[in-house]
Tab-separated table of C-alpha atoms in Angstrom:
chain	number	residue	atom	x	y	z
F	7	MET	CA	0.000	0.000	0.000
F	8	HIS	CA	3.070	2.286	0.170
F	9	GLY	CA	2.465	5.591	-1.515
F	10	MET	CA	-1.065	4.774	-2.668
F	11	THR	CA	-4.468	5.641	-1.319
F	12	ALA	CA	-6.350	2.423	-0.654
F	13	GLU	CA	-9.806	1.873	-2.098
F	14	THR	CA	-12.629	2.087	0.437
F	15	ILE	CA	-15.557	1.521	-1.937
F	16	PHE	CA	-16.925	-1.564	-3.670
F	17	THR	CA	-19.822	-1.635	-6.109
F	18	TYR	CA	-22.500	-4.219	-6.748
F	19	GLY	CA	-24.651	-4.583	-9.846
F	20	ALA	CA	-26.964	-7.348	-11.048
F	21	PRO	CA	-29.747	-7.884	-13.557
F	22	SER	CA	-33.327	-8.274	-12.448
F	23	LEU	CA	-33.847	-12.005	-11.945
F	24	LYS	CA	-36.708	-14.386	-12.585
F	25	PHE	CA	-35.941	-17.970	-11.513
F	26	GLY	CA	-37.933	-21.187	-11.668
F	27	GLU	CA	-39.599	-23.823	-13.790
F	28	GLY	CA	-41.792	-22.222	-16.458
F	29	SER	CA	-40.278	-18.738	-16.047
F	30	SER	CA	-39.354	-18.607	-19.762
F	31	ASP	CA	-43.092	-18.712	-20.627
F	32	GLU	CA	-43.549	-15.233	-19.135
F	33	ILE	CA	-40.982	-13.310	-21.216
F	34	GLY	CA	-43.695	-11.768	-23.432
F	35	ALA	CA	-45.377	-10.224	-20.387
F	36	ASP	CA	-41.992	-9.009	-19.104
F	37	LEU	CA	-41.241	-7.323	-22.446
F	38	VAL	CA	-44.679	-5.702	-22.603
F	39	ALA	CA	-44.000	-4.230	-19.148
F	40	MET	CA	-40.775	-2.719	-20.571
F	41	GLY	CA	-42.709	-1.106	-23.438
F	42	VAL	CA	-41.195	-3.430	-26.071
F	43	ARG	CA	-43.063	-4.129	-29.322
F	44	ARG	CA	-40.479	-5.924	-31.510
F	45	ALA	CA	-37.905	-8.350	-30.096
F	46	LEU	CA	-35.298	-10.559	-31.754
F	47	VAL	CA	-34.658	-13.984	-30.218
F	48	VAL	CA	-30.923	-14.791	-30.544
F	49	THR	CA	-29.704	-18.407	-30.390
F	50	ASP	CA	-27.471	-21.023	-32.044
F	51	ARG	CA	-28.538	-23.916	-34.255
F	52	GLY	CA	-28.011	-26.563	-31.559
F	53	VAL	CA	-30.286	-24.792	-29.074
F	54	ALA	CA	-32.741	-23.957	-31.891
F	55	ALA	CA	-32.993	-27.703	-32.592
F	56	THR	CA	-34.398	-28.262	-29.064
F	57	GLY	CA	-37.406	-26.126	-30.032
F	58	ALA	CA	-37.057	-23.820	-27.015
F	59	PRO	CA	-36.293	-20.569	-28.912
F	60	ALA	CA	-39.255	-21.075	-31.287
F	61	ARG	CA	-41.510	-21.861	-28.327
F	62	ILE	CA	-40.353	-18.744	-26.476
F	63	ALA	CA	-40.925	-16.607	-29.606
F	64	ALA	CA	-44.427	-18.097	-29.992
F	65	ARG	CA	-45.287	-17.258	-26.372
F	66	MET	CA	-43.954	-13.712	-26.923
F	67	ARG	CA	-46.282	-13.338	-29.933
F	68	GLU	CA	-49.218	-14.411	-27.747
F	69	SER	CA	-48.421	-11.343	-25.600
F	70	GLY	CA	-48.549	-9.135	-28.708
F	71	ILE	CA	-44.775	-8.876	-29.241
F	72	GLU	CA	-43.537	-9.071	-32.838
F	73	ALA	CA	-40.808	-11.726	-32.616
F	74	GLU	CA	-38.314	-13.390	-34.961
F	75	VAL	CA	-35.612	-15.984	-34.271
F	76	PHE	CA	-31.976	-15.526	-35.368
F	77	ASP	CA	-30.136	-18.860	-34.988
F	78	GLY	CA	-26.777	-17.940	-36.541
F	79	VAL	CA	-24.748	-17.680	-33.320
F	80	LEU	CA	-21.397	-19.506	-33.425
F	81	VAL	CA	-20.542	-21.617	-30.367
F	82	GLU	CA	-17.343	-19.946	-29.071
F	83	PRO	CA	-17.976	-16.715	-31.047
F	84	THR	CA	-15.379	-14.950	-33.191
F	85	ASP	CA	-15.166	-11.300	-34.211
F	86	GLY	CA	-16.429	-12.422	-37.634
F	87	SER	CA	-19.449	-14.322	-36.267
F	88	MET	CA	-20.339	-11.328	-34.054
F	89	LEU	CA	-20.220	-8.982	-37.066
F	90	ASP	CA	-22.396	-11.374	-39.118
F	91	ALA	CA	-24.954	-11.389	-36.289
F	92	VAL	CA	-24.899	-7.582	-36.037
F	93	ALA	CA	-25.433	-7.312	-39.810
F	94	ALA	CA	-28.408	-9.717	-39.574
F	95	ALA	CA	-29.934	-7.663	-36.732
F	96	ARG	CA	-29.530	-4.428	-38.725
F	97	GLU	CA	-31.068	-6.007	-41.813
F	98	SER	CA	-34.155	-7.352	-40.022
F	99	GLY	CA	-34.445	-4.476	-37.514
F	100	PRO	CA	-34.860	-2.064	-35.953
F	101	TRP	CA	-35.497	-4.053	-32.760
F	102	ASP	CA	-36.728	-2.693	-29.416
F	103	ALA	CA	-35.136	-5.548	-27.437
F	104	PHE	CA	-33.105	-8.743	-27.700
F	105	VAL	CA	-33.885	-12.095	-26.061
F	106	ALA	CA	-30.826	-14.376	-25.888
F	107	VAL	CA	-31.663	-18.079	-25.498
F	108	GLY	CA	-28.683	-20.407	-25.085
F	109	GLY	CA	-25.274	-20.625	-23.498
F	110	GLY	CA	-22.733	-17.860	-23.053
F	111	SER	CA	-22.151	-17.767	-26.815
F	112	SER	CA	-25.747	-16.687	-27.533
F	113	ILE	CA	-25.919	-14.229	-24.631
F	114	ASP	CA	-22.545	-12.668	-25.536
F	115	THR	CA	-23.494	-12.389	-29.229
F	116	ALA	CA	-26.765	-10.682	-28.258
F	117	LYS	CA	-24.755	-8.213	-26.116
F	118	ALA	CA	-22.647	-7.313	-29.190
F	119	MET	CA	-25.766	-7.037	-31.392
F	120	ASN	CA	-27.370	-4.750	-28.806
F	121	LEU	CA	-24.233	-2.585	-28.462
F	122	LEU	CA	-23.565	-2.117	-32.180
F	123	THR	CA	-27.202	-1.530	-33.164
F	124	SER	CA	-27.598	1.017	-30.323
F	125	CYS	CA	-24.274	2.899	-30.553
F	126	PRO	CA	-21.985	4.171	-33.338
F	127	GLY	CA	-18.518	2.714	-33.915
F	128	SER	CA	-16.990	-0.607	-34.880
F	129	LEU	CA	-16.646	-3.835	-32.893
F	130	MET	CA	-12.900	-3.283	-32.386
F	131	ASP	CA	-13.546	0.243	-31.036
F	132	TYR	CA	-15.253	-1.372	-28.031
F	133	VAL	CA	-13.016	-4.438	-27.513
F	134	ASN	CA	-10.928	-4.187	-24.332
F	135	ALA	CA	-7.557	-2.462	-24.667
F	136	PRO	CA	-4.807	-3.254	-25.592
F	137	VAL	CA	-6.390	-5.547	-28.223
F	138	GLY	CA	-9.100	-3.014	-29.149
F	139	GLY	CA	-9.978	0.600	-28.444
F	140	GLY	CA	-11.667	0.049	-25.068
F	141	ARG	CA	-14.344	2.614	-25.948
F	142	ALA	CA	-17.334	2.991	-23.602
F	143	PRO	CA	-20.884	3.034	-25.026
F	144	GLU	CA	-22.154	6.616	-25.023
F	145	GLY	CA	-25.819	6.021	-24.329
F	146	PRO	CA	-28.132	3.384	-22.925
F	147	LEU	CA	-28.617	0.114	-24.827
F	148	LYS	CA	-31.933	-1.598	-25.534
F	149	PRO	CA	-33.407	-4.118	-23.082
F	150	LEU	CA	-31.672	-7.516	-23.201
F	151	VAL	CA	-33.371	-10.555	-21.666
F	152	ALA	CA	-30.895	-13.400	-21.086
F	153	VAL	CA	-32.277	-16.941	-20.933
F	154	PRO	CA	-29.485	-19.443	-20.175
F	155	THR	CA	-29.973	-23.027	-21.400
F	156	THR	CA	-26.659	-24.256	-19.976
F	157	THR	CA	-25.856	-24.057	-16.281
F	158	GLY	CA	-22.538	-22.328	-16.216
F	159	THR	CA	-21.420	-19.294	-18.107
F	160	GLY	CA	-22.987	-16.698	-15.829
F	161	SER	CA	-23.144	-14.388	-18.851
F	162	GLU	CA	-26.746	-13.579	-17.900
F	163	SER	CA	-25.372	-11.744	-14.816
F	164	THR	CA	-22.252	-10.094	-16.231
F	165	THR	CA	-21.132	-7.009	-18.099
F	166	VAL	CA	-18.820	-9.001	-20.374
F	167	CYS	CA	-19.073	-10.290	-23.933
F	168	VAL	CA	-16.263	-12.683	-24.962
F	169	MET	CA	-14.994	-13.561	-28.449
F	170	ASP	CA	-12.005	-14.893	-30.415
F	171	ILE	CA	-10.200	-12.298	-32.546
F	172	VAL	CA	-9.240	-14.795	-35.237
F	173	SER	CA	-6.470	-12.832	-36.978
F	174	MET	CA	-4.657	-12.267	-33.659
F	175	LYS	CA	-5.316	-15.753	-32.196
F	176	VAL	CA	-6.487	-14.082	-29.002
F	177	LYS	CA	-9.642	-14.452	-26.960
F	178	THR	CA	-10.788	-11.187	-25.449
F	179	GLY	CA	-13.976	-9.260	-24.945
F	180	ILE	CA	-15.922	-6.108	-24.290
F	181	SER	CA	-16.716	-5.132	-20.720
F	182	HIS	CA	-19.010	-2.318	-19.658
F	183	ALA	CA	-21.832	-2.009	-17.133
F	184	ARG	CA	-24.286	-1.160	-19.944
F	185	LEU	CA	-23.803	-4.639	-21.443
F	186	ARG	CA	-25.287	-6.314	-18.386
F	187	PRO	CA	-28.652	-7.909	-19.284
F	188	THR	CA	-31.768	-6.098	-18.081
F	189	LEU	CA	-33.404	-9.338	-16.958
F	190	ALA	CA	-32.045	-12.856	-16.403
F	191	VAL	CA	-34.682	-15.579	-16.803
F	192	VAL	CA	-33.338	-18.829	-15.338
F	193	ASP	CA	-35.692	-21.702	-16.190
F	194	PRO	CA	-34.343	-25.122	-15.114
F	195	ASP	CA	-36.825	-26.747	-17.553
F	196	LEU	CA	-34.587	-25.507	-20.401
F	197	MET	CA	-31.522	-27.235	-18.928
F	198	MET	CA	-32.858	-30.788	-18.665
F	199	THR	CA	-31.546	-31.735	-22.130
F	200	GLN	CA	-27.950	-30.685	-21.412
F	201	PRO	CA	-25.621	-33.676	-22.111
F	202	ALA	CA	-23.376	-34.998	-19.324
F	203	GLU	CA	-20.164	-33.609	-20.859
F	204	VAL	CA	-21.714	-30.147	-21.195
F	205	THR	CA	-22.998	-30.332	-17.601
F	206	ALA	CA	-19.456	-31.238	-16.479
F	207	CYS	CA	-17.701	-28.450	-18.405
F	208	ALA	CA	-20.317	-25.781	-17.666
F	209	GLY	CA	-20.306	-26.851	-14.014
F	210	MET	CA	-16.544	-26.346	-13.792
F	211	ASP	CA	-17.094	-22.849	-15.164
F	212	ILE	CA	-19.544	-22.173	-12.293
F	213	LEU	CA	-17.038	-23.615	-9.826
F	214	CYS	CA	-14.153	-21.497	-11.124
F	215	HIS	CA	-16.356	-18.374	-11.156
F	216	ALA	CA	-17.148	-18.955	-7.492
F	217	LEU	CA	-13.607	-19.915	-6.450
F	218	GLU	CA	-11.861	-17.143	-8.386
F	219	SER	CA	-14.197	-14.403	-7.160
F	220	TYR	CA	-13.929	-15.742	-3.587
F	221	THR	CA	-10.103	-15.780	-3.682
F	222	ALA	CA	-9.734	-12.587	-5.764
F	223	ARG	CA	-7.684	-9.665	-4.527
F	224	PRO	CA	-9.920	-7.894	-1.959
F	225	TYR	CA	-11.420	-4.605	-3.147
F	226	HIS	CA	-9.605	-2.588	-0.424
F	227	GLN	CA	-6.184	-3.705	-1.701
F	228	PHE	CA	-6.604	-1.793	-4.961
F	229	GLU	CA	-5.624	1.816	-5.488
F	230	ARG	CA	-8.501	4.250	-5.061
F	231	LYS	CA	-10.325	4.954	-8.336
F	232	ALA	CA	-11.972	8.135	-9.536
F	233	PRO	CA	-15.771	7.724	-9.760
F	234	GLU	CA	-15.794	7.647	-13.569
F	235	LYS	CA	-13.017	5.027	-13.619
F	236	ARG	CA	-14.858	2.414	-11.529
F	237	VAL	CA	-14.937	-0.995	-13.216
F	238	PRO	CA	-17.611	-3.690	-12.823
F	239	TYR	CA	-15.004	-6.120	-11.390
F	240	CYS	CA	-13.807	-4.554	-8.131
F	241	GLY	CA	-12.266	-7.558	-6.318
F	242	ALA	CA	-13.517	-9.827	-3.537
F	243	ASN	CA	-16.043	-8.055	-1.344
F	244	PRO	CA	-18.548	-9.039	1.372
F	245	VAL	CA	-21.585	-9.164	-0.958
F	246	ALA	CA	-19.906	-11.213	-3.713
F	247	ASP	CA	-18.466	-13.546	-1.031
F	248	VAL	CA	-21.955	-14.538	0.140
F	249	PHE	CA	-22.955	-15.592	-3.388
F	250	ALA	CA	-19.672	-17.476	-3.939
F	251	GLU	CA	-20.021	-19.428	-0.674
F	252	ARG	CA	-23.610	-20.416	-1.485
F	253	ALA	CA	-22.605	-21.507	-4.993
F	254	LEU	CA	-19.746	-23.650	-3.645
F	255	ALA	CA	-22.010	-25.381	-1.118
F	256	LEU	CA	-24.612	-26.178	-3.820
F	257	LEU	CA	-21.897	-27.503	-6.151
F	258	GLY	CA	-20.520	-29.684	-3.373
F	259	SER	CA	-23.877	-31.406	-2.970
F	260	ALA	CA	-25.297	-31.407	-6.543
F	261	PHE	CA	-22.499	-31.416	-9.138
F	262	ARG	CA	-21.645	-35.122	-9.319
F	263	GLY	CA	-25.332	-36.102	-9.313
F	264	ALA	CA	-26.225	-33.694	-12.135
F	265	VAL	CA	-23.484	-35.194	-14.342
F	266	ARG	CA	-24.306	-38.799	-13.389
F	267	ASP	CA	-28.080	-38.524	-13.879
F	268	GLY	CA	-29.357	-35.775	-16.170
F	269	ASP	CA	-32.948	-36.546	-15.143
F	270	ASP	CA	-32.275	-35.656	-11.499
F	271	ARG	CA	-34.486	-32.544	-11.343
F	272	GLN	CA	-33.292	-31.442	-7.920
F	273	ALA	CA	-29.630	-31.635	-8.966
F	274	ARG	CA	-30.444	-29.652	-12.139
F	275	MET	CA	-32.317	-27.026	-10.096
F	276	ASP	CA	-29.385	-26.756	-7.672
F	277	MET	CA	-26.881	-26.383	-10.535
F	278	ALA	CA	-29.023	-23.631	-12.093
F	279	LEU	CA	-29.157	-21.888	-8.722
F	280	ALA	CA	-25.382	-22.334	-8.232
F	281	ALA	CA	-24.735	-20.828	-11.677
F	282	THR	CA	-26.945	-17.865	-10.814
F	283	PHE	CA	-25.296	-17.294	-7.429
F	284	ALA	CA	-21.783	-17.608	-8.885
F	285	GLY	CA	-22.694	-15.149	-11.647
F	286	LEU	CA	-24.053	-12.624	-9.153
F	287	GLY	CA	-20.753	-12.937	-7.279
F	288	PHE	CA	-18.085	-12.945	-9.976
F	289	GLY	CA	-20.047	-10.411	-12.033
F	290	ASN	CA	-18.854	-7.926	-9.415
F	291	ALA	CA	-15.695	-9.382	-7.863
F	292	GLY	CA	-14.088	-10.675	-11.076
F	293	VAL	CA	-12.085	-13.781	-11.964
F	294	HIS	CA	-8.346	-14.299	-12.249
F	295	ILE	CA	-5.669	-16.906	-13.106
F	296	PRO	CA	-7.698	-19.985	-14.221
F	297	HIS	CA	-9.784	-17.826	-16.571
F	298	ALA	CA	-6.717	-16.004	-17.935
F	299	ASN	CA	-5.088	-19.406	-18.616
F	300	GLY	CA	-8.289	-20.818	-20.111
F	301	TYR	CA	-8.266	-18.371	-23.016
F	302	PRO	CA	-5.014	-19.560	-24.666
F	303	ILE	CA	-5.854	-23.211	-23.875
F	304	ALA	CA	-9.123	-22.855	-25.802
F	305	GLY	CA	-7.636	-20.608	-28.493
F	306	ARG	CA	-4.500	-22.615	-29.315
F	307	VAL	CA	-5.782	-26.194	-29.166
F	308	ARG	CA	-4.795	-28.208	-32.227
F	309	ASP	CA	-6.658	-31.505	-32.559
F	310	PHE	CA	-8.695	-32.212	-29.412
F	311	HIS	CA	-12.504	-32.031	-29.693
F	312	ALA	CA	-14.579	-32.495	-26.547
F	313	SER	CA	-17.144	-35.276	-26.765
F	314	GLY	CA	-20.734	-34.202	-26.212
F	315	TYR	CA	-20.188	-31.008	-28.212
F	316	PRO	CA	-21.390	-30.698	-31.826
F	317	GLY	CA	-19.359	-29.518	-34.795
F	318	GLU	CA	-15.981	-30.282	-36.304
F	319	GLY	CA	-12.506	-29.017	-35.603
F	320	PRO	CA	-10.580	-28.500	-32.378
F	321	LEU	CA	-12.634	-27.547	-29.327
F	322	VAL	CA	-11.774	-27.257	-25.652
F	323	PRO	CA	-15.011	-25.856	-24.160
F	324	HIS	CA	-14.535	-22.750	-22.031
F	325	GLY	CA	-15.371	-24.422	-18.699
F	326	MET	CA	-12.945	-27.271	-19.392
F	327	ALA	CA	-10.195	-24.859	-20.478
F	328	VAL	CA	-10.598	-22.849	-17.282
F	329	ALA	CA	-10.670	-25.947	-15.049
F	330	LEU	CA	-7.519	-27.603	-16.409
F	331	THR	CA	-5.104	-25.265	-14.575
F	332	ALA	CA	-7.356	-24.532	-11.573
F	333	PRO	CA	-5.811	-26.998	-9.067
F	334	GLU	CA	-2.318	-25.626	-9.723
F	335	ALA	CA	-3.524	-21.985	-9.808
F	336	PHE	CA	-5.105	-22.292	-6.361
F	337	ARG	CA	-1.937	-23.938	-5.054
F	338	PHE	CA	-0.133	-20.785	-6.244
F	339	THR	CA	-2.673	-18.342	-4.681
F	340	PHE	CA	-2.955	-20.243	-1.352
F	341	ALA	CA	-0.469	-18.003	0.449
F	342	SER	CA	-2.634	-14.915	-0.169
F	343	ASP	CA	-5.310	-16.181	2.261
F	344	PRO	CA	-4.856	-19.765	3.501
F	345	ALA	CA	-8.038	-19.740	5.622
F	346	ARG	CA	-10.177	-18.711	2.649
F	347	HIS	CA	-8.737	-21.453	0.401
F	348	GLU	CA	-9.364	-24.049	3.136
F	349	GLN	CA	-12.912	-22.746	3.671
F	350	ALA	CA	-13.624	-23.073	-0.084
F	351	ALA	CA	-12.362	-26.673	-0.033
F	352	ARG	CA	-14.603	-27.494	2.953
F	353	LEU	CA	-17.676	-25.958	1.280
F	354	LEU	CA	-17.039	-28.203	-1.743
F	355	ASP	CA	-16.245	-31.277	0.328
F	356	PRO	CA	-17.433	-31.076	3.956
F	357	SER	CA	-15.969	-34.548	4.617
F	358	GLY	CA	-12.417	-33.392	3.822
F	359	GLU	CA	-9.827	-33.678	6.555
F	360	GLY	CA	-6.858	-31.480	7.353
F	361	GLY	CA	-5.822	-28.327	5.566
F	362	GLY	CA	-2.833	-26.689	3.967
F	363	VAL	CA	-1.744	-25.792	0.471
F	364	ASP	CA	-2.751	-29.149	-1.082
F	365	LEU	CA	-6.321	-29.328	0.279
F	366	LEU	CA	-8.198	-27.306	-2.372
F	367	PRO	CA	-6.153	-28.685	-5.331
F	368	ALA	CA	-6.864	-32.241	-4.097
F	369	VAL	CA	-10.626	-31.587	-3.745
F	370	LEU	CA	-10.687	-30.107	-7.272
F	371	ALA	CA	-8.669	-32.935	-8.846
F	372	GLU	CA	-10.935	-35.572	-7.267
F	373	LEU	CA	-14.070	-33.787	-8.515
F	374	MET	CA	-12.662	-33.358	-12.038
F	375	ARG	CA	-11.740	-37.044	-12.160
F	376	ASP	CA	-15.224	-38.075	-10.955
F	377	ILE	CA	-17.044	-36.031	-13.628
F	378	GLY	CA	-14.819	-37.282	-16.467
F	379	LEU	CA	-12.677	-34.250	-17.291
F	380	PRO	CA	-9.298	-34.689	-19.041
F	381	ASN	CA	-6.363	-35.169	-16.683
F	382	GLY	CA	-4.525	-31.914	-17.300
F	383	ILE	CA	-3.482	-29.969	-20.381
F	384	ALA	CA	-1.421	-32.858	-21.769
F	385	ASP	CA	-4.692	-34.757	-22.239
F	386	VAL	CA	-5.977	-32.070	-24.633
F	387	GLY	CA	-2.780	-32.128	-26.685
F	388	PHE	CA	-0.365	-29.613	-25.120
F	389	ALA	CA	3.298	-30.410	-24.377
F	390	GLU	CA	6.086	-28.698	-22.417
F	391	SER	CA	7.145	-27.000	-25.666
F	392	ASP	CA	3.774	-25.185	-25.770
F	393	VAL	CA	4.248	-23.519	-22.380
F	394	PRO	CA	5.826	-20.267	-23.710
F	395	SER	CA	2.963	-19.800	-26.166
F	396	LEU	CA	0.342	-20.504	-23.475
F	397	VAL	CA	2.061	-18.068	-21.098
F	398	GLU	CA	2.077	-15.386	-23.801
F	399	GLY	CA	-1.678	-15.858	-24.317
F	400	ALA	CA	-2.439	-15.743	-20.588
F	401	MET	CA	-0.227	-12.670	-20.020
F	402	ALA	CA	-2.383	-10.817	-22.570
F	403	GLN	CA	-5.322	-11.132	-20.107
F	404	GLN	CA	-4.056	-8.380	-17.807
F	405	ARG	CA	-7.617	-7.242	-16.990
F	406	LEU	CA	-8.133	-10.644	-15.304
F	407	LEU	CA	-4.652	-11.071	-13.845
F	408	ALA	CA	-5.015	-7.696	-12.085
F	409	THR	CA	-7.705	-9.367	-9.930
F	410	ALA	CA	-5.366	-12.187	-8.818
F	411	PRO	CA	-4.647	-12.076	-5.069
F	412	LEU	CA	-0.863	-12.205	-5.647
F	413	PRO	CA	1.227	-10.559	-8.381
F	414	VAL	CA	1.518	-12.963	-11.348
F	415	GLY	CA	4.445	-12.891	-13.755
F	416	ALA	CA	5.294	-14.972	-16.809
F	417	ASP	CA	7.486	-17.318	-14.741
F	418	ASP	CA	4.639	-17.928	-12.277
F	419	LEU	CA	2.259	-18.772	-15.128
F	420	ALA	CA	4.849	-21.072	-16.725
F	421	GLY	CA	5.075	-22.961	-13.418
F	422	ILE	CA	1.280	-23.252	-13.238
F	423	PHE	CA	1.039	-24.555	-16.837
F	424	ARG	CA	3.881	-27.050	-16.266
F	425	GLY	CA	2.259	-28.250	-13.044
F	426	SER	CA	-1.034	-28.693	-14.910
F	427	MET	CA	0.236	-31.133	-17.550
F	428	ARG	CA	-1.208	-33.851	-15.276
F	429	ASN	CA	-3.538	-33.015	-12.393
F	430	TRP	CA	-3.670	-36.448	-10.726
């Protein structure tokens, strides 16, 4: 703290929330209450094939809303796929609101469509610096209703829209409070069809959201910010902590069951609730090392394709990419707050004995093994020779690494990647 004025303020923001079975049937009424007349439903082809987006659009029409479905979202969006979606929205618009139905890919694409049909400028103007211009939207955006169909991304709670910039081989995003959805509609009925592998990967994303926000650098250890410079992610704080702890406890009791038996309604409900809680927490506290490492793992994979996910070509799903270095990352951050790391491990596994630096990594490795995740980054095709390239990709995520509870340099990240070749 030498020579700096410590922060004394934390902020908390969240969308309005509607949770429960059948909640997606009421979106038309919610939009009418917002004064919306025309709304575009945004989804991907896989989710469209379940019939849910068409059903939601039909119910919206019953409320008098003019609705169309756009199903051109790319799973793991790129700058190109975002621009195609924006062009489609402009062509069929103007729209009063957007309704995103799907995983993080659909919700993030709808955020970009909303931003670029509401404000002037190009996509790269708004992408986080140093990759893009880091421009802030000048005025309010249109209402965005986010309807997650996977339990995990938390995008329905956050101010962030993530994409691959293909030409630069970098995954980055746009972050601004105005991107946060107006309303999150969490309907566990929409999540019953999620395959086991998707439940496992998305669940690890929830878990890392909760763990990273819980162990993030506390808000009062940052330098004081001017009011106009406040960012949505302000570090661990007492409000975000409550949501993270609740999410961890739910994951501890429901995660394995939801993967093992997709028809277990209570486990599905608990996972949807855990995802919501984790999103409400990390959407304010932020995430750190596992997420920063996850971007190059997903972006630089060569020939691994996760089972349970459609499409061709290499694919390490986001939740899997984030999880693969988590045990080693939390071994590295342990010294920042040993009691907090031990408490997180006990919330996940109340039967665990002892404590110390290995407790949380061991609980994580056992869980990952039980739900069928690859055993480290070697299992998805990376070797020691890839470590410098992975470190370079993770070091580009300075916005996330700034939230880590300890300073993180390239050598630290190299050690974490090397230690994550095999997790058990």
